[in-house]
PDB file of C-alpha atoms and ligand atoms in Angstrom:
ATOM      1  CA  MET A   1      -1.808 -33.054  -2.248  1.00 40.00           C
ATOM      2  CA  VAL A   2      -2.001 -30.617   0.685  1.00 48.00           C
ATOM      3  CA  ASN A   3      -4.869 -28.157   0.291  1.00 57.00           C
ATOM      4  CA  GLN A   4      -3.220 -25.003  -1.116  1.00 65.00           C
ATOM      5  CA  SER A   5      -5.077 -22.595   1.191  1.00 77.00           C
ATOM      6  CA  ARG A   6      -4.381 -24.639   4.337  1.00 86.00           C
ATOM      7  CA  ARG A   7      -0.710 -24.915   3.446  1.00 90.00           C
ATOM      8  CA  PHE A   8      -0.299 -21.147   3.921  1.00 93.00           C
ATOM      9  CA  VAL A   9      -2.219 -20.667   7.189  1.00 93.00           C
ATOM     10  CA  ARG A  10       0.736 -21.436   9.465  1.00 95.00           C
ATOM     11  CA  PRO A  11       3.333 -19.358   7.537  1.00 97.00           C
ATOM     12  CA  ARG A  12       0.878 -16.432   7.513  1.00 97.00           C
ATOM     13  CA  GLN A  13       0.401 -16.681  11.285  1.00 97.00           C
ATOM     14  CA  LYS A  14       4.181 -16.794  11.741  1.00 98.00           C
ATOM     15  CA  LEU A  15       4.451 -13.624   9.673  1.00 98.00           C
ATOM     16  CA  VAL A  16       1.936 -11.925  11.973  1.00 98.00           C
ATOM     17  CA  GLU A  17       4.022 -12.957  15.009  1.00 98.00           C
ATOM     18  CA  LEU A  18       7.160 -11.595  13.345  1.00 98.00           C
ATOM     19  CA  LEU A  19       5.515  -8.243  12.591  1.00 98.00           C
ATOM     20  CA  LYS A  20       4.411  -8.014  16.239  1.00 98.00           C
ATOM     21  CA  GLU A  21       8.028  -8.606  17.298  1.00 98.00           C
ATOM     22  CA  LYS A  22       9.129  -5.899  14.880  1.00 98.00           C
ATOM     23  CA  GLY A  23       6.829  -3.391  16.577  1.00 98.00           C
ATOM     24  CA  ILE A  24       3.499  -3.457  14.732  1.00 98.00           C
ATOM     25  CA  LYS A  25       0.845  -2.909  17.416  1.00 97.00           C
ATOM     26  CA  ASP A  26      -2.472  -2.280  15.670  1.00 97.00           C
ATOM     27  CA  SER A  27      -4.453  -5.497  16.150  1.00 97.00           C
ATOM     28  CA  ASN A  28      -6.734  -4.758  13.188  1.00 97.00           C
ATOM     29  CA  VAL A  29      -3.741  -4.339  10.870  1.00 98.00           C
ATOM     30  CA  LEU A  30      -2.243  -7.593  12.180  1.00 98.00           C
ATOM     31  CA  MET A  31      -5.555  -9.360  11.683  1.00 98.00           C
ATOM     32  CA  ALA A  32      -5.742  -8.150   8.082  1.00 98.00           C
ATOM     33  CA  ILE A  33      -2.170  -9.355   7.415  1.00 98.00           C
ATOM     34  CA  GLY A  34      -3.236 -12.699   8.901  1.00 97.00           C
ATOM     35  CA  LYS A  35      -6.084 -12.942   6.438  1.00 97.00           C
ATOM     36  CA  ILE A  36      -4.929 -11.703   3.003  1.00 97.00           C
ATOM     37  CA  PRO A  37      -3.568 -14.539   0.794  1.00 97.00           C
ATOM     38  CA  ARG A  38      -0.285 -12.854  -0.271  1.00 98.00           C
ATOM     39  CA  HIS A  39       0.826 -16.026  -2.083  1.00 97.00           C
ATOM     40  CA  LYS A  40      -1.929 -15.528  -4.663  1.00 97.00           C
ATOM     41  CA  LEU A  41      -0.372 -12.204  -5.689  1.00 98.00           C
ATOM     42  CA  VAL A  42       3.051 -13.578  -6.643  1.00 97.00           C
ATOM     43  CA  ASP A  43       4.280 -16.139  -9.156  1.00 97.00           C
ATOM     44  CA  THR A  44       3.892 -19.787  -8.109  1.00 96.00           C
ATOM     45  CA  ALA A  45       7.692 -20.095  -8.081  1.00 97.00           C
ATOM     46  CA  LEU A  46       7.738 -17.525  -5.227  1.00 97.00           C
ATOM     47  CA  HIS A  47       5.016 -19.164  -3.112  1.00 96.00           C
ATOM     48  CA  HIS A  48       7.576 -20.471  -0.629  1.00 95.00           C
ATOM     49  CA  ARG A  49       8.648 -16.851   0.057  1.00 97.00           C
ATOM     50  CA  ALA A  50       5.168 -15.299   0.092  1.00 98.00           C
ATOM     51  CA  TYR A  51       5.033 -15.108   3.912  1.00 98.00           C
ATOM     52  CA  THR A  52       8.618 -14.055   4.513  1.00 98.00           C
ATOM     53  CA  ASP A  53       9.001 -10.416   5.467  1.00 98.00           C
ATOM     54  CA  SER A  54      10.413  -9.331   2.133  1.00 98.00           C
ATOM     55  CA  ALA A  55       9.446  -7.449  -1.007  1.00 97.00           C
ATOM     56  CA  LEU A  56       9.034  -9.778  -4.004  1.00 98.00           C
ATOM     57  CA  PRO A  57       9.051  -9.157  -7.768  1.00 97.00           C
ATOM     58  CA  ILE A  58       5.686  -8.901  -9.545  1.00 97.00           C
ATOM     59  CA  GLY A  59       7.012  -8.176 -13.051  1.00 96.00           C
ATOM     60  CA  LEU A  60       7.617  -4.943 -14.995  1.00 97.00           C
ATOM     61  CA  GLY A  61      10.445  -4.147 -12.567  1.00 96.00           C
ATOM     62  CA  GLN A  62       7.934  -3.642  -9.722  1.00 97.00           C
ATOM     63  CA  THR A  63       7.469  -5.314  -6.350  1.00 97.00           C
ATOM     64  CA  ILE A  64       4.842  -6.343  -3.837  1.00 98.00           C
ATOM     65  CA  SER A  65       5.917  -4.356  -0.760  1.00 97.00           C
ATOM     66  CA  GLN A  66       7.506  -5.971   2.295  1.00 97.00           C
ATOM     67  CA  PRO A  67       4.746  -6.905   4.796  1.00 98.00           C
ATOM     68  CA  TYR A  68       6.420  -4.841   7.550  1.00 98.00           C
ATOM     69  CA  THR A  69       6.336  -1.776   5.286  1.00 98.00           C
ATOM     70  CA  VAL A  70       2.661  -2.368   4.421  1.00 98.00           C
ATOM     71  CA  ALA A  71       1.770  -2.757   8.105  1.00 98.00           C
ATOM     72  CA  ALA A  72       3.820   0.287   9.206  1.00 98.00           C
ATOM     73  CA  GLN A  73       2.328   2.547   6.507  1.00 98.00           C
ATOM     74  CA  THR A  74      -1.194   1.330   7.285  1.00 98.00           C
ATOM     75  CA  GLU A  75      -0.722   2.029  11.012  1.00 98.00           C
ATOM     76  CA  LEU A  76       0.389   5.586  10.219  1.00 98.00           C
ATOM     77  CA  LEU A  77      -2.858   6.193   8.306  1.00 98.00           C
ATOM     78  CA  GLU A  78      -4.838   5.770  11.573  1.00 97.00           C
ATOM     79  CA  LEU A  79      -7.872   4.740   9.582  1.00 95.00           C
ATOM     80  CA  SER A  80     -11.367   4.084  10.877  1.00 96.00           C
ATOM     81  CA  LYS A  81     -14.032   1.954   9.206  1.00 97.00           C
ATOM     82  CA  GLY A  82     -15.696   3.830   6.355  1.00 98.00           C
ATOM     83  CA  ASP A  83     -12.768   6.214   5.793  1.00 98.00           C
ATOM     84  CA  LYS A  84     -12.147   7.189   2.205  1.00 98.00           C
ATOM     85  CA  ILE A  85      -8.574   6.216   1.343  1.00 98.00           C
ATOM     86  CA  LEU A  86      -6.588   6.841  -1.835  1.00 98.00           C
ATOM     87  CA  GLU A  87      -3.640   4.571  -2.589  1.00 98.00           C
ATOM     88  CA  ILE A  88      -1.021   5.529  -5.169  1.00 98.00           C
ATOM     89  CA  GLY A  89       0.705   2.442  -6.605  1.00 98.00           C
ATOM     90  CA  THR A  90      -1.759  -0.475  -6.647  1.00 98.00           C
ATOM     91  CA  GLY A  91       0.962  -2.912  -7.761  1.00 98.00           C
ATOM     92  CA  SER A  92      -0.127  -6.427  -6.795  1.00 98.00           C
ATOM     93  CA  GLY A  93      -3.169  -5.205  -4.876  1.00 98.00           C
ATOM     94  CA  TYR A  94      -1.842  -6.431  -1.502  1.00 98.00           C
ATOM     95  CA  GLN A  95      -1.883  -3.080   0.304  1.00 98.00           C
ATOM     96  CA  CYS A  96      -5.226  -2.318  -1.321  1.00 98.00           C
ATOM     97  CA  MET A  97      -6.773  -5.526   0.032  1.00 98.00           C
ATOM     98  CA  ILE A  98      -5.436  -4.760   3.523  1.00 98.00           C
ATOM     99  CA  LEU A  99      -7.164  -1.357   3.390  1.00 98.00           C
ATOM    100  CA  CYS A 100     -10.412  -2.952   2.163  1.00 98.00           C
ATOM    101  CA  GLU A 101     -10.217  -5.564   4.909  1.00 98.00           C
ATOM    102  CA  LEU A 102      -9.969  -2.742   7.463  1.00 98.00           C
ATOM    103  CA  GLY A 103     -13.292  -1.397   6.227  1.00 98.00           C
ATOM    104  CA  ALA A 104     -12.007   1.569   4.227  1.00 98.00           C
ATOM    105  CA  GLU A 105     -13.623   2.830   1.054  1.00 98.00           C
ATOM    106  CA  VAL A 106     -10.603   2.418  -1.207  1.00 98.00           C
ATOM    107  CA  TYR A 107      -9.501   4.167  -4.385  1.00 98.00           C
ATOM    108  CA  SER A 108      -6.221   3.117  -5.959  1.00 98.00           C
ATOM    109  CA  VAL A 109      -4.166   4.289  -8.948  1.00 98.00           C
ATOM    110  CA  GLU A 110      -1.509   2.264 -10.809  1.00 98.00           C
ATOM    111  CA  ARG A 111       0.594   3.571 -13.711  1.00 98.00           C
ATOM    112  CA  HIS A 112       1.226   0.165 -15.325  1.00 98.00           C
ATOM    113  CA  ASN A 113      -1.864  -0.897 -17.215  1.00 98.00           C
ATOM    114  CA  GLU A 114      -0.918  -4.582 -16.999  1.00 98.00           C
ATOM    115  CA  LEU A 115      -0.576  -4.463 -13.192  1.00 98.00           C
ATOM    116  CA  TYR A 116      -3.862  -2.543 -12.939  1.00 98.00           C
ATOM    117  CA  HIS A 117      -5.671  -5.346 -14.812  1.00 98.00           C
ATOM    118  CA  ARG A 118      -3.967  -8.101 -12.825  1.00 98.00           C
ATOM    119  CA  ALA A 119      -4.702  -6.471  -9.464  1.00 98.00           C
ATOM    120  CA  LYS A 120      -8.317  -5.862 -10.475  1.00 98.00           C
ATOM    121  CA  GLU A 121      -8.760  -9.546 -11.286  1.00 98.00           C
ATOM    122  CA  ALA A 122      -7.024 -10.731  -8.100  1.00 97.00           C
ATOM    123  CA  MET A 123      -9.147  -8.490  -5.900  1.00 97.00           C
ATOM    124  CA  LYS A 124     -12.348  -9.544  -7.592  1.00 97.00           C
ATOM    125  CA  GLU A 125     -11.432 -13.178  -6.933  1.00 97.00           C
ATOM    126  CA  GLU A 126     -10.987 -12.419  -3.233  1.00 96.00           C
ATOM    127  CA  GLY A 127     -14.283 -10.519  -3.079  1.00 97.00           C
ATOM    128  CA  TYR A 128     -12.897  -6.989  -2.707  1.00 97.00           C
ATOM    129  CA  SER A 129     -14.232  -4.142  -4.812  1.00 95.00           C
ATOM    130  CA  PRO A 130     -12.100  -1.000  -4.482  1.00 98.00           C
ATOM    131  CA  LEU A 131     -12.270   1.567  -7.273  1.00 98.00           C
ATOM    132  CA  LEU A 132      -9.152   1.222  -9.427  1.00 98.00           C
ATOM    133  CA  LYS A 133      -7.670   3.392 -12.128  1.00 98.00           C
ATOM    134  CA  SER A 134      -4.778   3.098 -14.528  1.00 98.00           C
ATOM    135  CA  GLY A 135      -2.897   6.409 -14.685  1.00 98.00           C
ATOM    136  CA  ASP A 136      -0.484   8.834 -13.048  1.00 98.00           C
ATOM    137  CA  GLY A 137      -1.096   8.891  -9.298  1.00 98.00           C
ATOM    138  CA  THR A 138       1.254  11.837  -8.687  1.00 98.00           C
ATOM    139  CA  LEU A 139      -1.784  13.929  -9.646  1.00 98.00           C
ATOM    140  CA  GLY A 140      -3.991  12.099  -7.140  1.00 98.00           C
ATOM    141  CA  TRP A 141      -7.575  11.287  -8.146  1.00 98.00           C
ATOM    142  CA  SER A 142      -9.491  14.550  -7.961  1.00 98.00           C
ATOM    143  CA  THR A 143     -12.863  13.037  -8.962  1.00 98.00           C
ATOM    144  CA  TYR A 144     -13.342  11.454  -5.530  1.00 98.00           C
ATOM    145  CA  ALA A 145     -11.399  13.956  -3.387  1.00 98.00           C
ATOM    146  CA  PRO A 146     -11.202  14.909  -0.573  1.00 98.00           C
ATOM    147  CA  TYR A 147      -9.838  11.818   1.209  1.00 98.00           C
ATOM    148  CA  ASP A 148      -9.446  10.908   4.878  1.00 98.00           C
ATOM    149  CA  GLY A 149      -6.118   9.346   4.009  1.00 98.00           C
ATOM    150  CA  ILE A 150      -3.693   8.983   1.108  1.00 98.00           C
ATOM    151  CA  ILE A 151      -0.986   6.327   1.049  1.00 98.00           C
ATOM    152  CA  VAL A 152       1.817   6.361  -1.511  1.00 98.00           C
ATOM    153  CA  THR A 153       3.589   3.037  -2.023  1.00 98.00           C
ATOM    154  CA  ALA A 154       6.433   4.238  -4.275  1.00 98.00           C
ATOM    155  CA  GLY A 155       9.357   6.536  -3.420  1.00 98.00           C
ATOM    156  CA  ALA A 156       8.786  10.217  -4.278  1.00 98.00           C
ATOM    157  CA  PRO A 157      11.448  12.917  -4.845  1.00 98.00           C
ATOM    158  CA  VAL A 158       9.138  15.515  -3.215  1.00 98.00           C
ATOM    159  CA  VAL A 159       5.607  15.598  -1.786  1.00 98.00           C
ATOM    160  CA  PRO A 160       3.273  16.071  -4.800  1.00 98.00           C
ATOM    161  CA  GLU A 161       1.156  19.154  -4.120  1.00 97.00           C
ATOM    162  CA  ASP A 162      -1.989  17.642  -5.666  1.00 97.00           C
ATOM    163  CA  LEU A 163      -1.947  14.932  -3.018  1.00 98.00           C
ATOM    164  CA  ILE A 164      -1.939  17.216   0.019  1.00 97.00           C
ATOM    165  CA  LYS A 165      -4.608  19.372  -1.639  1.00 97.00           C
ATOM    166  CA  GLN A 166      -6.847  16.287  -1.976  1.00 98.00           C
ATOM    167  CA  LEU A 167      -6.785  15.621   1.803  1.00 98.00           C
ATOM    168  CA  LYS A 168      -9.725  16.518   4.038  1.00 98.00           C
ATOM    169  CA  VAL A 169      -8.930  18.778   6.979  1.00 98.00           C
ATOM    170  CA  GLY A 170      -7.746  16.229   9.573  1.00 98.00           C
ATOM    171  CA  GLY A 171      -6.710  13.847   6.774  1.00 98.00           C
ATOM    172  CA  ILE A 172      -3.329  12.087   6.679  1.00 98.00           C
ATOM    173  CA  LEU A 173      -0.886  11.541   3.808  1.00 98.00           C
ATOM    174  CA  VAL A 174       1.683   8.758   4.286  1.00 98.00           C
ATOM    175  CA  ILE A 175       4.486   8.999   1.742  1.00 98.00           C
ATOM    176  CA  PRO A 176       8.135   7.889   1.440  1.00 98.00           C
ATOM    177  CA  VAL A 177      10.272  10.811   0.201  1.00 98.00           C
ATOM    178  CA  GLY A 178      13.962  10.791  -0.661  1.00 98.00           C
ATOM    179  CA  ASP A 179      16.449   9.915  -3.404  1.00 97.00           C
ATOM    180  CA  ASP A 180      16.757   6.727  -5.470  1.00 93.00           C
ATOM    181  CA  LYS A 181      18.529   4.835  -2.649  1.00 96.00           C
ATOM    182  CA  THR A 182      16.535   5.580   0.474  1.00 98.00           C
ATOM    183  CA  GLN A 183      13.354   7.393   1.441  1.00 98.00           C
ATOM    184  CA  LYS A 184      12.109   8.738   4.767  1.00 98.00           C
ATOM    185  CA  MET A 185       8.532   7.882   5.673  1.00 98.00           C
ATOM    186  CA  LEU A 186       6.542  11.075   6.174  1.00 98.00           C
ATOM    187  CA  LYS A 187       3.153  11.485   7.788  1.00 98.00           C
ATOM    188  CA  ILE A 188       1.580  14.778   6.775  1.00 98.00           C
ATOM    189  CA  THR A 189      -1.610  15.839   8.533  1.00 98.00           C
ATOM    190  CA  ARG A 190      -3.804  18.574   7.099  1.00 98.00           C
ATOM    191  CA  VAL A 191      -4.481  20.690  10.165  1.00 97.00           C
ATOM    192  CA  SER A 192      -6.582  23.371   8.429  1.00 97.00           C
ATOM    193  CA  ASP A 193      -7.278  24.625   4.907  1.00 95.00           C
ATOM    194  CA  THR A 194      -3.804  26.127   4.758  1.00 95.00           C
ATOM    195  CA  GLU A 195      -1.751  24.364   7.464  1.00 97.00           C
ATOM    196  CA  TYR A 196      -0.017  20.991   7.465  1.00 97.00           C
ATOM    197  CA  LYS A 197       1.916  19.158  10.197  1.00 98.00           C
ATOM    198  CA  GLN A 198       4.773  16.847   9.201  1.00 98.00           C
ATOM    199  CA  ASP A 199       6.118  13.900  11.224  1.00 98.00           C
ATOM    200  CA  GLU A 200       9.126  11.852  10.111  1.00 98.00           C
ATOM    201  CA  TYR A 201       9.674   8.122  10.620  1.00 97.00           C
ATOM    202  CA  ASP A 202      12.186   5.447   9.540  1.00 96.00           C
ATOM    203  CA  ASN A 203      14.009   5.082   6.237  1.00 97.00           C
ATOM    204  CA  PHE A 204      12.694   2.639   3.637  1.00 97.00           C
ATOM    205  CA  LYS A 205      13.590   1.561   0.120  1.00 96.00           C
ATOM    206  CA  PHE A 206      10.832   1.756  -2.497  1.00 96.00           C
ATOM    207  CA  VAL A 207      10.619   1.540  -6.282  1.00 96.00           C
ATOM    208  CA  PRO A 208      10.365   5.080  -7.739  1.00 98.00           C
ATOM    209  CA  LEU A 209       7.166   7.085  -8.035  1.00 98.00           C
ATOM    210  CA  ILE A 210       7.258   7.958 -11.730  1.00 98.00           C
ATOM    211  CA  GLY A 211       5.045  10.689 -13.154  1.00 98.00           C
ATOM    212  CA  GLU A 212       4.394  14.353 -13.787  1.00 97.00           C
ATOM    213  CA  LYS A 213       4.982  15.284 -10.114  1.00 97.00           C
ATOM    214  CA  GLY A 214       7.372  12.414  -9.377  1.00 97.00           C
ATOM    215  CA  TRP A 215      10.556  11.080 -10.993  1.00 98.00           C
ATOM    216  CA  GLY A 216      10.978  11.258 -14.780  1.00 95.00           C
ATOM    217  CA  GLU A 217      10.544   8.149 -16.941  1.00 86.00           C
TER     218      GLU A 217
HETATM  219  N1  SAM B   1       0.994  -1.259  -3.009  1.00 71.84           N
HETATM  220  C1  SAM B   1       1.662  -2.205  -3.837  1.00 71.84           C
HETATM  221  C2  SAM B   1       1.418  -3.611  -3.381  1.00 71.84           C
HETATM  222  O1  SAM B   1       0.860  -3.801  -2.303  1.00 71.84           O
HETATM  223  O2  SAM B   1       1.770  -4.537  -4.124  1.00 71.84           O
HETATM  224  C3  SAM B   1       3.137  -1.867  -3.921  1.00 71.84           C
HETATM  225  C4  SAM B   1       3.628  -1.885  -5.317  1.00 71.84           C
HETATM  226  S1  SAM B   1       5.178  -1.229  -5.731  1.00 71.84           S
HETATM  227  C5  SAM B   1       6.149  -1.110  -4.305  1.00 71.84           C
HETATM  228  C6  SAM B   1       4.798   0.441  -6.188  1.00 71.84           C
HETATM  229  C7  SAM B   1       3.864   0.593  -7.356  1.00 71.84           C
HETATM  230  O3  SAM B   1       3.736   1.984  -7.651  1.00 71.84           O
HETATM  231  C8  SAM B   1       4.333  -0.064  -8.652  1.00 71.84           C
HETATM  232  O4  SAM B   1       3.367  -0.974  -9.084  1.00 71.84           O
HETATM  233  C9  SAM B   1       4.489   1.108  -9.623  1.00 71.84           C
HETATM  234  O5  SAM B   1       4.170   0.774 -10.955  1.00 71.84           O
HETATM  235  C10 SAM B   1       3.532   2.111  -9.035  1.00 71.84           C
HETATM  236  N2  SAM B   1       3.753   3.510  -9.427  1.00 71.84           N
HETATM  237  C11 SAM B   1       4.912   4.170  -9.595  1.00 71.84           C
HETATM  238  N3  SAM B   1       4.681   5.441  -9.963  1.00 71.84           N
HETATM  239  C12 SAM B   1       3.315   5.587 -10.032  1.00 71.84           C
HETATM  240  C13 SAM B   1       2.449   6.658 -10.347  1.00 71.84           C
HETATM  241  N4  SAM B   1       2.876   7.870 -10.677  1.00 71.84           N
HETATM  242  N5  SAM B   1       1.118   6.431 -10.298  1.00 71.84           N
HETATM  243  C14 SAM B   1       0.623   5.215  -9.976  1.00 71.84           C
HETATM  244  N6  SAM B   1       1.404   4.159  -9.671  1.00 71.84           N
HETATM  245  C15 SAM B   1       2.729   4.346  -9.689  1.00 71.84           C
END
């Protein structure tokens, strides 16, 4: 039998090449994509699609994000080693592992308890140790605020105020905002205690951000 890890090296490298063609430029982000074993985060029946550029089901009606989306959102964060990053929507743990691999100090919140436990286990197995929490990420995670960056991996109806308040001055929030069909990627930079700058990027399609400051149940 072909060694399971070796079997995925080539498809993972091909995915990196594809993301480069699609416009991802940050070599550190590409290197992280080339390293994280995405196949281990999906059902064995989906292994053959693990390194295609597509979102895949992870149960409970949720998905592991499309690699292009993960790479594009990570690039927008402009993170440096040691930055304190909060992720909302741990899901499979894929995005979280990418952030860890880039040297960030990562905090991540997931509303589904089952996914929280699964992601925790998967990350431990790969040797990553972000701080994880099961709960409503629309309120952020005030205990460890302020953050250099916050990344939201589910589609929000509006920008939750708690999140921008938990940014450091100079910090960046990357969040898809829109309706249930399509969301525009926003990059919001905290310029001062009271001022924020907003840049808009492409449209994406995410599962909904559900919570007190997100969509209803
Ligand atoms: N970052 C994930 C990954 O790499 O697999 C993407 C997972 S999926 C696209 C979005 C996740 O956000 C889902 O797991 C969903 O349960 C979670 N989510 C939705 N609303 C949330 C909330 N208010 N707080 C925390 N997680 C939430």
